[in-house]
mmCIF file of C-alpha atoms in Angstrom:
data_model
loop_
_atom_site.group_PDB
_atom_site.id
_atom_site.type_symbol
_atom_site.label_atom_id
_atom_site.label_comp_id
_atom_site.label_asym_id
_atom_site.label_seq_id
_atom_site.Cartn_x
_atom_site.Cartn_y
_atom_site.Cartn_z
ATOM 1 C CA MET A 44 56.794 -57.713 -72.635
ATOM 2 C CA LYS A 45 59.864 -59.830 -71.976
ATOM 3 C CA LEU A 46 61.967 -59.038 -68.945
ATOM 4 C CA ARG A 47 65.500 -60.338 -68.686
ATOM 5 C CA LYS A 48 67.726 -59.847 -65.697
ATOM 6 C CA GLY A 49 70.899 -61.338 -64.378
ATOM 7 C CA SER A 50 71.205 -63.554 -61.364
ATOM 8 C CA HIS A 51 73.770 -63.754 -58.585
ATOM 9 C CA ASP A 52 74.579 -67.414 -59.196
ATOM 10 C CA ALA A 53 78.117 -67.341 -60.542
ATOM 11 C CA THR A 54 78.658 -71.089 -60.681
ATOM 12 C CA GLY A 55 80.882 -71.948 -63.640
ATOM 13 C CA LEU A 56 81.710 -68.336 -64.507
ATOM 14 C CA LYS A 57 85.258 -66.997 -64.912
ATOM 15 C CA PHE A 58 86.411 -63.512 -63.961
ATOM 16 C CA GLY A 59 89.454 -61.384 -64.661
ATOM 17 C CA ILE A 60 90.328 -58.652 -62.183
ATOM 18 C CA VAL A 61 92.661 -55.746 -62.921
ATOM 19 C CA VAL A 62 93.769 -53.950 -59.769
ATOM 20 C CA SER A 63 96.003 -50.937 -59.359
ATOM 21 C CA LYS A 64 98.995 -51.142 -56.999
ATOM 22 C CA PHE A 65 98.917 -47.384 -56.426
ATOM 23 C CA ASN A 66 97.103 -46.549 -53.165
ATOM 24 C CA LYS A 67 97.496 -50.206 -52.182
ATOM 25 C CA PHE A 68 96.146 -49.484 -48.682
ATOM 26 C CA VAL A 69 92.788 -48.965 -50.424
ATOM 27 C CA THR A 70 93.003 -51.249 -53.462
ATOM 28 C CA SER A 71 93.992 -54.294 -51.389
ATOM 29 C CA LYS A 72 90.717 -53.936 -49.443
ATOM 30 C CA LEU A 73 88.765 -53.524 -52.677
ATOM 31 C CA LEU A 74 90.362 -56.674 -54.060
ATOM 32 C CA SER A 75 89.752 -58.668 -50.884
ATOM 33 C CA SER A 76 86.047 -57.774 -50.840
ATOM 34 C CA CYS A 77 85.747 -58.439 -54.564
ATOM 35 C CA LEU A 78 87.256 -61.915 -54.169
ATOM 36 C CA ASP A 79 84.980 -62.633 -51.203
ATOM 37 C CA GLY A 80 81.951 -61.506 -53.215
ATOM 38 C CA LEU A 81 82.843 -63.743 -56.148
ATOM 39 C CA THR A 82 83.518 -66.858 -54.073
ATOM 40 C CA GLN A 83 80.398 -66.352 -51.940
ATOM 41 C CA HIS A 84 78.339 -66.533 -55.129
ATOM 42 C CA GLY A 85 79.876 -69.762 -56.409
ATOM 43 C CA VAL A 86 83.053 -68.772 -58.263
ATOM 44 C CA LYS A 87 85.954 -71.179 -57.727
ATOM 45 C CA ASP A 88 89.426 -69.790 -56.972
ATOM 46 C CA HIS A 89 90.835 -71.303 -60.164
ATOM 47 C CA ASP A 90 88.211 -69.361 -62.179
ATOM 48 C CA ILE A 91 89.601 -65.993 -61.029
ATOM 49 C CA GLU A 92 92.691 -64.326 -62.456
ATOM 50 C CA VAL A 93 94.092 -61.174 -60.827
ATOM 51 C CA VAL A 94 96.462 -58.859 -62.681
ATOM 52 C CA ARG A 95 98.195 -56.057 -60.788
ATOM 53 C CA VAL A 96 99.100 -52.901 -62.686
ATOM 54 C CA PRO A 97 101.077 -49.846 -61.528
ATOM 55 C CA GLY A 98 98.198 -47.355 -61.420
ATOM 56 C CA ALA A 99 94.675 -46.533 -62.580
ATOM 57 C CA PHE A 100 95.933 -45.187 -65.905
ATOM 58 C CA GLU A 101 97.173 -48.674 -66.844
ATOM 59 C CA ILE A 102 93.912 -50.471 -66.030
ATOM 60 C CA PRO A 103 92.113 -50.033 -69.412
ATOM 61 C CA LEU A 104 94.816 -51.673 -71.549
ATOM 62 C CA VAL A 105 95.016 -54.756 -69.344
ATOM 63 C CA ALA A 106 91.212 -54.915 -69.045
ATOM 64 C CA ARG A 107 90.980 -54.860 -72.843
ATOM 65 C CA THR A 108 93.619 -57.583 -73.160
ATOM 66 C CA LEU A 109 91.775 -59.809 -70.675
ATOM 67 C CA ALA A 110 88.410 -59.183 -72.346
ATOM 68 C CA LYS A 111 89.723 -59.956 -75.813
ATOM 69 C CA SER A 112 91.286 -63.212 -74.574
ATOM 70 C CA THR A 113 87.737 -64.687 -74.439
ATOM 71 C CA ARG A 114 88.676 -66.568 -71.234
ATOM 72 C CA PHE A 115 86.427 -64.516 -68.943
ATOM 73 C CA HIS A 116 82.715 -63.885 -68.561
ATOM 74 C CA ALA A 117 83.479 -60.434 -67.075
ATOM 75 C CA VAL A 118 86.450 -58.234 -66.213
ATOM 76 C CA ILE A 119 86.484 -56.167 -63.025
ATOM 77 C CA CYS A 120 88.582 -52.992 -62.801
ATOM 78 C CA LEU A 121 89.666 -51.870 -59.308
ATOM 79 C CA GLY A 122 91.675 -48.811 -58.366
ATOM 80 C CA ALA A 123 91.763 -45.666 -56.266
ATOM 81 C CA VAL A 124 92.527 -42.161 -57.467
ATOM 82 C CA ILE A 125 92.622 -39.634 -54.629
ATOM 83 C CA ARG A 126 92.625 -35.892 -55.266
ATOM 84 C CA GLY A 127 95.826 -34.071 -54.422
ATOM 85 C CA ASP A 128 97.157 -30.551 -54.803
ATOM 86 C CA THR A 129 97.835 -30.806 -58.547
ATOM 87 C CA PRO A 130 95.621 -31.446 -61.589
ATOM 88 C CA HIS A 131 97.071 -34.987 -61.821
ATOM 89 C CA PHE A 132 93.846 -36.378 -60.262
ATOM 90 C CA ASP A 133 91.716 -34.846 -63.021
ATOM 91 C CA TYR A 134 93.839 -36.311 -65.804
ATOM 92 C CA ILE A 135 94.176 -39.797 -64.336
ATOM 93 C CA SER A 136 90.556 -40.202 -63.211
ATOM 94 C CA ALA A 137 89.242 -38.913 -66.545
ATOM 95 C CA GLU A 138 91.482 -41.145 -68.644
ATOM 96 C CA ALA A 139 90.915 -44.242 -66.503
ATOM 97 C CA SER A 140 87.151 -43.695 -66.709
ATOM 98 C CA ARG A 141 87.223 -43.009 -70.431
ATOM 99 C CA GLY A 142 89.486 -45.965 -71.134
ATOM 100 C CA ILE A 143 87.462 -48.433 -69.090
ATOM 101 C CA GLY A 144 84.269 -47.163 -70.712
ATOM 102 C CA GLN A 145 85.769 -47.596 -74.174
ATOM 103 C CA VAL A 146 86.807 -51.165 -73.388
ATOM 104 C CA ALA A 147 83.251 -51.884 -72.241
ATOM 105 C CA LEU A 148 81.904 -50.664 -75.582
ATOM 106 C CA ASP A 149 84.552 -52.376 -77.724
ATOM 107 C CA CYS A 150 84.391 -55.857 -76.203
ATOM 108 C CA ASP A 151 81.595 -58.392 -75.916
ATOM 109 C CA VAL A 152 82.485 -58.926 -72.268
ATOM 110 C CA PRO A 153 81.089 -56.942 -69.334
ATOM 111 C CA ILE A 154 83.704 -54.543 -67.955
ATOM 112 C CA ILE A 155 82.984 -53.407 -64.410
ATOM 113 C CA PHE A 156 84.119 -49.995 -63.136
ATOM 114 C CA GLY A 157 85.326 -50.333 -59.554
ATOM 115 C CA VAL A 158 87.755 -47.412 -59.489
ATOM 116 C CA LEU A 159 87.293 -45.032 -56.588
ATOM 117 C CA THR A 160 87.717 -41.350 -57.412
ATOM 118 C CA THR A 161 87.648 -39.489 -54.122
ATOM 119 C CA ASP A 162 88.501 -36.054 -52.829
ATOM 120 C CA THR A 163 90.178 -37.324 -49.650
ATOM 121 C CA VAL A 164 91.996 -40.320 -48.242
ATOM 122 C CA ALA A 165 89.230 -40.619 -45.630
ATOM 123 C CA GLN A 166 86.608 -41.004 -48.373
ATOM 124 C CA ALA A 167 88.693 -43.696 -50.085
ATOM 125 C CA ILE A 168 89.136 -45.585 -46.817
ATOM 126 C CA GLU A 169 85.406 -45.380 -46.096
ATOM 127 C CA ARG A 170 84.484 -46.699 -49.576
ATOM 128 C CA SER A 171 86.889 -49.619 -49.209
ATOM 129 C CA ASP A 172 85.883 -50.553 -45.664
ATOM 130 C CA PRO A 173 84.530 -54.129 -45.636
ATOM 131 C CA GLU A 174 82.147 -53.174 -42.814
ATOM 132 C CA LYS A 175 80.595 -50.367 -44.864
ATOM 133 C CA PHE A 176 79.927 -49.909 -48.578
ATOM 134 C CA ASN A 177 82.969 -51.587 -50.093
ATOM 135 C CA ARG A 178 83.016 -50.907 -53.814
ATOM 136 C CA GLY A 179 85.047 -54.087 -54.444
ATOM 137 C CA GLY A 180 82.239 -56.298 -53.194
ATOM 138 C CA GLU A 181 79.702 -54.309 -55.186
ATOM 139 C CA ALA A 182 81.861 -54.655 -58.311
ATOM 140 C CA ALA A 183 81.801 -58.449 -57.863
ATOM 141 C CA LYS A 184 77.991 -58.453 -57.654
ATOM 142 C CA SER A 185 77.724 -56.243 -60.747
ATOM 143 C CA ALA A 186 80.107 -58.502 -62.667
ATOM 144 C CA ILE A 187 78.093 -61.614 -61.817
ATOM 145 C CA GLU A 188 74.799 -59.980 -62.721
ATOM 146 C CA MET A 189 76.137 -58.631 -66.013
ATOM 147 C CA ALA A 190 77.823 -61.927 -66.945
ATOM 148 C CA THR A 191 74.584 -63.832 -66.384
ATOM 149 C CA VAL A 192 72.421 -61.376 -68.305
ATOM 150 C CA ILE A 193 74.864 -61.293 -71.233
ATOM 151 C CA ARG A 194 74.870 -65.103 -71.224
ATOM 152 C CA GLN A 195 71.058 -65.020 -71.535
ATOM 153 C CA LEU A 196 71.131 -62.478 -74.348
ATOM 154 C CA LYS A 197 73.780 -64.382 -76.291
ATOM 155 C CA ALA A 198 71.708 -67.552 -75.979
ATOM 156 C CA MET A 199 68.960 -65.699 -77.868
ATOM 157 C CA GLU A 200 71.188 -64.917 -80.865
ATOM 158 C CA PRO A 201 70.354 -66.652 -84.145
ATOM 159 C CA SER A 202 72.030 -69.998 -84.541
ATOM 160 C CA VAL A 203 74.889 -70.436 -86.977
ATOM 161 C CA ASN A 204 72.918 -72.851 -89.157
ATOM 162 C CA GLY A 205 70.249 -70.205 -89.764
ATOM 163 C CA THR A 206 67.293 -72.028 -88.226
ATOM 164 C CA GLU A 207 66.345 -68.954 -86.194
ATOM 165 C CA PRO A 208 66.004 -65.824 -88.319
ATOM 166 C CA ALA A 209 67.387 -62.603 -86.917
ATOM 167 C CA LEU A 210 65.037 -59.669 -86.492
ATOM 168 C CA ARG A 211 65.555 -57.055 -89.145
ATOM 169 C CA PRO A 212 65.427 -53.335 -88.367
ATOM 170 C CA ARG A 213 62.350 -51.510 -89.609
ATOM 171 C CA ARG A 214 62.729 -49.508 -92.755
ATOM 172 C CA SER A 215 62.259 -45.825 -92.459
ATOM 173 C CA ALA A 216 58.989 -44.439 -93.790
ATOM 174 C CA ARG A 217 60.970 -41.826 -95.664
ATOM 175 C CA LYS A 218 61.911 -42.744 -99.254
ATOM 176 C CA ARG A 219 65.557 -43.237 -100.015
ATOM 177 C CA GLY A 220 67.316 -40.628 -102.064
ATOM 178 C CA THR A 221 65.110 -37.716 -101.026
#
């Protein structure tokens, strides 16, 4: 059995961060903890690019654009959607989640979901508190771990000159055409 896992050494890695301006009293704390988490693990300031977007709904498009630029080892998505009295919360949280998930599947770059979806302002404040479980800091750790594990897996890919043959999928035992 081979076991591969990421590390928390982010030396030489580059990160894009997309952060929502809506609910800035929460997202600014998420961003601050995320930046602290990245730099504490070896990321240099010049290897981090932050893009602010109006709200959580806009995060997936910018995350996709950053991922497809091939300049980053991971893209971190930060936002806060807080339930209100209308169904707006349901639409925005669902579409932000779906969009970020789709970007993660479409791109060869880890996309980290750091969008809070809470029922109350108090819950959002608690989850962005640097003294408690701040999701921004956790998103940074996840991004580093995923970037390092993807780097390992890509290093295992067959070389361009064909010296390392790729594994072929097994053929089904069932005959074709039946």
